[in-house]
Amino acid sequence: MKLIHMSDIHLTAPGKTIGGRDPRLNFERALTDILKCHHDAELLVITGDLSDWGDRDDYEWLKARLESFPVPVRLCIGNHDRRESFLGVFPDHAGPGGFAHGVHDTAAGRCLFLDTVLPESHAGQFCEVRQQWLGARLSEHPGPFLLFMHHNPMPTHLRPMDRIRLLDDAAFRDIVGRHRDKIRHIFFGHCHLPLAGSVAGVPASSLRGTNHASFPVFAETELLSASDLPEAYGVVFLGGDYVTVHMVEFGYAGPIRIEGSTDYKAWDRETMVR
């Protein structure tokens, strides 16, 4: 099975830019690249920060755009989103307690979409109500599961980023740990960075968004960092006993050299002079 992981699309009003980049245009470029190379994907999941300001117009535009997209799509919300506005446009994503939770079955397992939004904060929350929902979903089904969420559920050790992490991360990891044998992978966004690790023994990964990028400046202890690295989305392959995750930098505009071609000669180890 193949699925696409996308995050942090940060849609804005037409013509508006973030860091000199047009989020709507870059989102369109990502969709075009996906249809060119991965039209056979079973599912596309966008893990939050759908809108940069949580504007209803952004959600309405997104819904209209995705209605014609041939790959099924599921959405999570992030710290830049507004839950009420989002659910007003995507009522099918509403879950118990008024949260934007969801469940979707795929060939590789049952997908759970988690709401980690803490209103009026860039940090995330997974309160007791949400913890009970996740625990119940993991208990009622034999799995396997794939979890999708916005906020990072483990420390990045970048101090500015970790101040806006999932604040209930220890409680979240406790739930995951109790069901680790049934959870294949956890996908998250928020950090605008390619990240890989584990959460209570479960593999986890993140990636750059489709617009602006961050950079891991470990010496900076107060302020978030930005860079001009290429825009990206993820391609995930799931087999019976493995998960492979790629970050596709569709925003890269430089050369790609194919072995055997003329422009590959300088890279050819068979003919390279030491």
PDB file of N, CA and C in Angstrom, residues 83-143:
ATOM      1  N   ARG A  83     -10.668  25.331  15.059  1.00  0.00           N
ATOM      2  CA  ARG A  83     -11.489  24.118  15.029  1.00  0.00           C
ATOM      3  C   ARG A  83     -12.917  24.400  14.570  1.00  0.00           C
ATOM      4  N   GLU A  84     -13.539  25.442  15.109  1.00  0.00           N
ATOM      5  CA  GLU A  84     -14.931  25.735  14.774  1.00  0.00           C
ATOM      6  C   GLU A  84     -15.092  26.055  13.288  1.00  0.00           C
ATOM      7  N   SER A  85     -14.195  26.867  12.757  1.00  0.00           N
ATOM      8  CA  SER A  85     -14.266  27.216  11.341  1.00  0.00           C
ATOM      9  C   SER A  85     -14.021  25.988  10.471  1.00  0.00           C
ATOM     10  N   PHE A  86     -13.039  25.181  10.857  1.00  0.00           N
ATOM     11  CA  PHE A  86     -12.726  23.967  10.100  1.00  0.00           C
ATOM     12  C   PHE A  86     -13.914  23.011  10.055  1.00  0.00           C
ATOM     13  N   LEU A  87     -14.502  22.722  11.224  1.00  0.00           N
ATOM     14  CA  LEU A  87     -15.616  21.780  11.271  1.00  0.00           C
ATOM     15  C   LEU A  87     -16.871  22.344  10.622  1.00  0.00           C
ATOM     16  N   GLY A  88     -16.975  23.683  10.532  1.00  0.00           N
ATOM     17  CA  GLY A  88     -18.089  24.279   9.822  1.00  0.00           C
ATOM     18  C   GLY A  88     -18.056  23.984   8.340  1.00  0.00           C
ATOM     19  N   VAL A  89     -16.854  23.747   7.804  1.00  0.00           N
ATOM     20  CA  VAL A  89     -16.686  23.436   6.382  1.00  0.00           C
ATOM     21  C   VAL A  89     -16.520  21.936   6.165  1.00  0.00           C
ATOM     22  N   PHE A  90     -15.911  21.255   7.123  1.00  0.00           N
ATOM     23  CA  PHE A  90     -15.680  19.807   7.035  1.00  0.00           C
ATOM     24  C   PHE A  90     -16.404  19.104   8.184  1.00  0.00           C
ATOM     25  N   PRO A  91     -17.723  19.131   8.221  1.00  0.00           N
ATOM     26  CA  PRO A  91     -18.449  18.511   9.338  1.00  0.00           C
ATOM     27  C   PRO A  91     -18.245  17.004   9.430  1.00  0.00           C
ATOM     28  N   ASP A  92     -17.838  16.365   8.317  1.00  0.00           N
ATOM     29  CA  ASP A  92     -17.591  14.926   8.334  1.00  0.00           C
ATOM     30  C   ASP A  92     -16.336  14.567   9.121  1.00  0.00           C
ATOM     31  N   HIS A  93     -15.524  15.581   9.490  1.00  0.00           N
ATOM     32  CA  HIS A  93     -14.331  15.341  10.284  1.00  0.00           C
ATOM     33  C   HIS A  93     -14.582  15.556  11.781  1.00  0.00           C
ATOM     34  N   ALA A  94     -15.816  15.791  12.170  1.00  0.00           N
ATOM     35  CA  ALA A  94     -16.143  16.008  13.579  1.00  0.00           C
ATOM     36  C   ALA A  94     -16.215  14.674  14.312  1.00  0.00           C
ATOM     37  N   GLY A  95     -15.652  14.659  15.524  1.00  0.00           N
ATOM     38  CA  GLY A  95     -15.684  13.463  16.347  1.00  0.00           C
ATOM     39  C   GLY A  95     -16.325  13.742  17.691  1.00  0.00           C
ATOM     40  N   PRO A  96     -16.348  12.770  18.579  1.00  0.00           N
ATOM     41  CA  PRO A  96     -16.940  12.951  19.902  1.00  0.00           C
ATOM     42  C   PRO A  96     -16.304  14.112  20.671  1.00  0.00           C
ATOM     43  N   GLY A  97     -17.119  14.803  21.451  1.00  0.00           N
ATOM     44  CA  GLY A  97     -16.620  15.897  22.255  1.00  0.00           C
ATOM     45  C   GLY A  97     -16.358  17.166  21.495  1.00  0.00           C
ATOM     46  N   GLY A  98     -16.741  17.206  20.217  1.00  0.00           N
ATOM     47  CA  GLY A  98     -16.511  18.389  19.409  1.00  0.00           C
ATOM     48  C   GLY A  98     -15.107  18.487  18.849  1.00  0.00           C
ATOM     49  N   PHE A  99     -14.296  17.447  19.031  1.00  0.00           N
ATOM     50  CA  PHE A  99     -12.939  17.453  18.504  1.00  0.00           C
ATOM     51  C   PHE A  99     -12.907  16.937  17.068  1.00  0.00           C
ATOM     52  N   ALA A 100     -11.850  17.290  16.351  1.00  0.00           N
ATOM     53  CA  ALA A 100     -11.698  16.863  14.956  1.00  0.00           C
ATOM     54  C   ALA A 100     -10.948  15.535  14.903  1.00  0.00           C
ATOM     55  N   HIS A 101     -11.560  14.511  15.492  1.00  0.00           N
ATOM     56  CA  HIS A 101     -11.006  13.161  15.468  1.00  0.00           C
ATOM     57  C   HIS A 101     -11.589  12.392  14.286  1.00  0.00           C
ATOM     58  N   GLY A 102     -10.940  11.304  13.903  1.00  0.00           N
ATOM     59  CA  GLY A 102     -11.492  10.495  12.833  1.00  0.00           C
ATOM     60  C   GLY A 102     -10.866   9.122  12.758  1.00  0.00           C
ATOM     61  N   VAL A 103     -11.541   8.240  12.026  1.00  0.00           N
ATOM     62  CA  VAL A 103     -11.106   6.863  11.818  1.00  0.00           C
ATOM     63  C   VAL A 103     -11.287   6.528  10.346  1.00  0.00           C
ATOM     64  N   HIS A 104     -10.308   5.852   9.759  1.00  0.00           N
ATOM     65  CA  HIS A 104     -10.403   5.465   8.348  1.00  0.00           C
ATOM     66  C   HIS A 104      -9.622   4.176   8.156  1.00  0.00           C
ATOM     67  N   ASP A 105     -10.250   3.162   7.584  1.00  0.00           N
ATOM     68  CA  ASP A 105      -9.593   1.883   7.363  1.00  0.00           C
ATOM     69  C   ASP A 105      -8.928   1.842   5.996  1.00  0.00           C
ATOM     70  N   THR A 106      -7.697   1.301   5.976  1.00  0.00           N
ATOM     71  CA  THR A 106      -6.943   1.142   4.733  1.00  0.00           C
ATOM     72  C   THR A 106      -6.441  -0.292   4.642  1.00  0.00           C
ATOM     73  N   ALA A 107      -5.811  -0.601   3.515  1.00  0.00           N
ATOM     74  CA  ALA A 107      -5.256  -1.942   3.322  1.00  0.00           C
ATOM     75  C   ALA A 107      -4.136  -2.238   4.308  1.00  0.00           C
ATOM     76  N   ALA A 108      -3.498  -1.198   4.839  1.00  0.00           N
ATOM     77  CA  ALA A 108      -2.367  -1.390   5.751  1.00  0.00           C
ATOM     78  C   ALA A 108      -2.746  -1.276   7.221  1.00  0.00           C
ATOM     79  N   GLY A 109      -3.992  -0.953   7.501  1.00  0.00           N
ATOM     80  CA  GLY A 109      -4.398  -0.832   8.887  1.00  0.00           C
ATOM     81  C   GLY A 109      -5.416   0.262   9.094  1.00  0.00           C
ATOM     82  N   ARG A 110      -5.847   0.409  10.332  1.00  0.00           N
ATOM     83  CA  ARG A 110      -6.824   1.434  10.695  1.00  0.00           C
ATOM     84  C   ARG A 110      -6.101   2.734  11.035  1.00  0.00           C
ATOM     85  N   CYS A 111      -6.473   3.812  10.347  1.00  0.00           N
ATOM     86  CA  CYS A 111      -5.875   5.121  10.576  1.00  0.00           C
ATOM     87  C   CYS A 111      -6.697   5.888  11.607  1.00  0.00           C
ATOM     88  N   LEU A 112      -6.019   6.485  12.579  1.00  0.00           N
ATOM     89  CA  LEU A 112      -6.655   7.356  13.562  1.00  0.00           C
ATOM     90  C   LEU A 112      -6.110   8.764  13.364  1.00  0.00           C
ATOM     91  N   PHE A 113      -7.010   9.735  13.256  1.00  0.00           N
ATOM     92  CA  PHE A 113      -6.637  11.132  13.040  1.00  0.00           C
ATOM     93  C   PHE A 113      -6.935  11.900  14.323  1.00  0.00           C
ATOM     94  N   LEU A 114      -5.906  12.493  14.915  1.00  0.00           N
ATOM     95  CA  LEU A 114      -5.998  13.061  16.251  1.00  0.00           C
ATOM     96  C   LEU A 114      -6.039  14.582  16.216  1.00  0.00           C
ATOM     97  N   ASP A 115      -6.817  15.145  17.101  1.00  0.00           N
ATOM     98  CA  ASP A 115      -6.935  16.593  17.289  1.00  0.00           C
ATOM     99  C   ASP A 115      -6.055  16.978  18.468  1.00  0.00           C
ATOM    100  N   THR A 116      -4.966  17.715  18.186  1.00  0.00           N
ATOM    101  CA  THR A 116      -4.044  18.116  19.248  1.00  0.00           C
ATOM    102  C   THR A 116      -4.057  19.625  19.484  1.00  0.00           C
ATOM    103  N   VAL A 117      -5.099  20.298  19.044  1.00  0.00           N
ATOM    104  CA  VAL A 117      -5.144  21.758  19.116  1.00  0.00           C
ATOM    105  C   VAL A 117      -5.477  22.241  20.522  1.00  0.00           C
ATOM    106  N   LEU A 118      -4.725  23.231  20.988  1.00  0.00           N
ATOM    107  CA  LEU A 118      -4.997  23.976  22.212  1.00  0.00           C
ATOM    108  C   LEU A 118      -5.323  25.400  21.778  1.00  0.00           C
ATOM    109  N   PRO A 119      -6.598  25.816  21.836  1.00  0.00           N
ATOM    110  CA  PRO A 119      -6.983  27.135  21.319  1.00  0.00           C
ATOM    111  C   PRO A 119      -6.144  28.274  21.888  1.00  0.00           C
ATOM    112  N   GLU A 120      -5.841  29.230  21.021  1.00  0.00           N
ATOM    113  CA  GLU A 120      -5.068  30.431  21.380  1.00  0.00           C
ATOM    114  C   GLU A 120      -3.648  30.099  21.831  1.00  0.00           C
ATOM    115  N   SER A 121      -3.121  28.985  21.379  1.00  0.00           N
ATOM    116  CA  SER A 121      -1.744  28.611  21.707  1.00  0.00           C
ATOM    117  C   SER A 121      -1.137  27.877  20.522  1.00  0.00           C
ATOM    118  N   HIS A 122       0.180  28.035  20.344  1.00  0.00           N
ATOM    119  CA  HIS A 122       0.867  27.255  19.312  1.00  0.00           C
ATOM    120  C   HIS A 122       1.282  25.891  19.853  1.00  0.00           C
ATOM    121  N   ALA A 123       1.277  25.731  21.146  1.00  0.00           N
ATOM    122  CA  ALA A 123       1.540  24.419  21.736  1.00  0.00           C
ATOM    123  C   ALA A 123       0.311  23.524  21.554  1.00  0.00           C
ATOM    124  N   GLY A 124       0.520  22.223  21.716  1.00  0.00           N
ATOM    125  CA  GLY A 124      -0.569  21.273  21.544  1.00  0.00           C
ATOM    126  C   GLY A 124      -1.051  20.695  22.857  1.00  0.00           C
ATOM    127  N   GLN A 125      -2.241  20.117  22.812  1.00  0.00           N
ATOM    128  CA  GLN A 125      -2.835  19.526  24.006  1.00  0.00           C
ATOM    129  C   GLN A 125      -3.521  18.215  23.637  1.00  0.00           C
ATOM    130  N   PHE A 126      -3.407  17.247  24.528  1.00  0.00           N
ATOM    131  CA  PHE A 126      -4.143  15.993  24.382  1.00  0.00           C
ATOM    132  C   PHE A 126      -4.757  15.690  25.735  1.00  0.00           C
ATOM    133  N   CYS A 127      -5.854  16.383  26.009  1.00  0.00           N
ATOM    134  CA  CYS A 127      -6.500  16.379  27.318  1.00  0.00           C
ATOM    135  C   CYS A 127      -7.083  15.010  27.656  1.00  0.00           C
ATOM    136  N   GLU A 128      -7.635  14.887  28.851  1.00  0.00           N
ATOM    137  CA  GLU A 128      -8.152  13.601  29.331  1.00  0.00           C
ATOM    138  C   GLU A 128      -9.259  13.066  28.430  1.00  0.00           C
ATOM    139  N   VAL A 129     -10.122  13.954  27.928  1.00  0.00           N
ATOM    140  CA  VAL A 129     -11.200  13.507  27.027  1.00  0.00           C
ATOM    141  C   VAL A 129     -10.607  12.887  25.773  1.00  0.00           C
ATOM    142  N   ARG A 130      -9.599  13.527  25.221  1.00  0.00           N
ATOM    143  CA  ARG A 130      -8.961  13.001  24.014  1.00  0.00           C
ATOM    144  C   ARG A 130      -8.160  11.740  24.310  1.00  0.00           C
ATOM    145  N   GLN A 131      -7.545  11.688  25.476  1.00  0.00           N
ATOM    146  CA  GLN A 131      -6.825  10.478  25.870  1.00  0.00           C
ATOM    147  C   GLN A 131      -7.779   9.289  25.962  1.00  0.00           C
ATOM    148  N   GLN A 132      -8.953   9.518  26.531  1.00  0.00           N
ATOM    149  CA  GLN A 132      -9.938   8.436  26.651  1.00  0.00           C
ATOM    150  C   GLN A 132     -10.411   7.981  25.279  1.00  0.00           C
ATOM    151  N   TRP A 133     -10.595   8.933  24.368  1.00  0.00           N
ATOM    152  CA  TRP A 133     -11.033   8.570  23.003  1.00  0.00           C
ATOM    153  C   TRP A 133      -9.981   7.693  22.336  1.00  0.00           C
ATOM    154  N   LEU A 134      -8.713   8.100  22.413  1.00  0.00           N
ATOM    155  CA  LEU A 134      -7.656   7.326  21.771  1.00  0.00           C
ATOM    156  C   LEU A 134      -7.530   5.949  22.415  1.00  0.00           C
ATOM    157  N   GLY A 135      -7.554   5.897  23.728  1.00  0.00           N
ATOM    158  CA  GLY A 135      -7.453   4.613  24.403  1.00  0.00           C
ATOM    159  C   GLY A 135      -8.569   3.665  24.016  1.00  0.00           C
ATOM    160  N   ALA A 136      -9.781   4.206  23.885  1.00  0.00           N
ATOM    161  CA  ALA A 136     -10.924   3.374  23.504  1.00  0.00           C
ATOM    162  C   ALA A 136     -10.782   2.849  22.083  1.00  0.00           C
ATOM    163  N   ARG A 137     -10.314   3.712  21.167  1.00  0.00           N
ATOM    164  CA  ARG A 137     -10.170   3.292  19.772  1.00  0.00           C
ATOM    165  C   ARG A 137      -9.094   2.210  19.649  1.00  0.00           C
ATOM    166  N   LEU A 138      -8.020   2.350  20.390  1.00  0.00           N
ATOM    167  CA  LEU A 138      -6.948   1.361  20.324  1.00  0.00           C
ATOM    168  C   LEU A 138      -7.334   0.049  20.988  1.00  0.00           C
ATOM    169  N   SER A 139      -8.269   0.118  21.945  1.00  0.00           N
ATOM    170  CA  SER A 139      -8.689  -1.085  22.671  1.00  0.00           C
ATOM    171  C   SER A 139      -9.761  -1.879  21.941  1.00  0.00           C
ATOM    172  N   GLU A 140     -10.568  -1.206  21.134  1.00  0.00           N
ATOM    173  CA  GLU A 140     -11.734  -1.862  20.540  1.00  0.00           C
ATOM    174  C   GLU A 140     -11.435  -2.599  19.240  1.00  0.00           C
ATOM    175  N   HIS A 141     -10.217  -2.477  18.724  1.00  0.00           N
ATOM    176  CA  HIS A 141      -9.897  -3.054  17.417  1.00  0.00           C
ATOM    177  C   HIS A 141      -8.532  -3.732  17.497  1.00  0.00           C
ATOM    178  N   PRO A 142      -8.344  -4.856  16.795  1.00  0.00           N
ATOM    179  CA  PRO A 142      -7.067  -5.579  16.899  1.00  0.00           C
ATOM    180  C   PRO A 142      -5.913  -4.905  16.176  1.00  0.00           C
ATOM    181  N   GLY A 143      -6.211  -3.900  15.350  1.00  0.00           N
ATOM    182  CA  GLY A 143      -5.160  -3.223  14.604  1.00  0.00           C
ATOM    183  C   GLY A 143      -4.773  -4.001  13.355  1.00  0.00           C
TER     184      GLY A 143
END
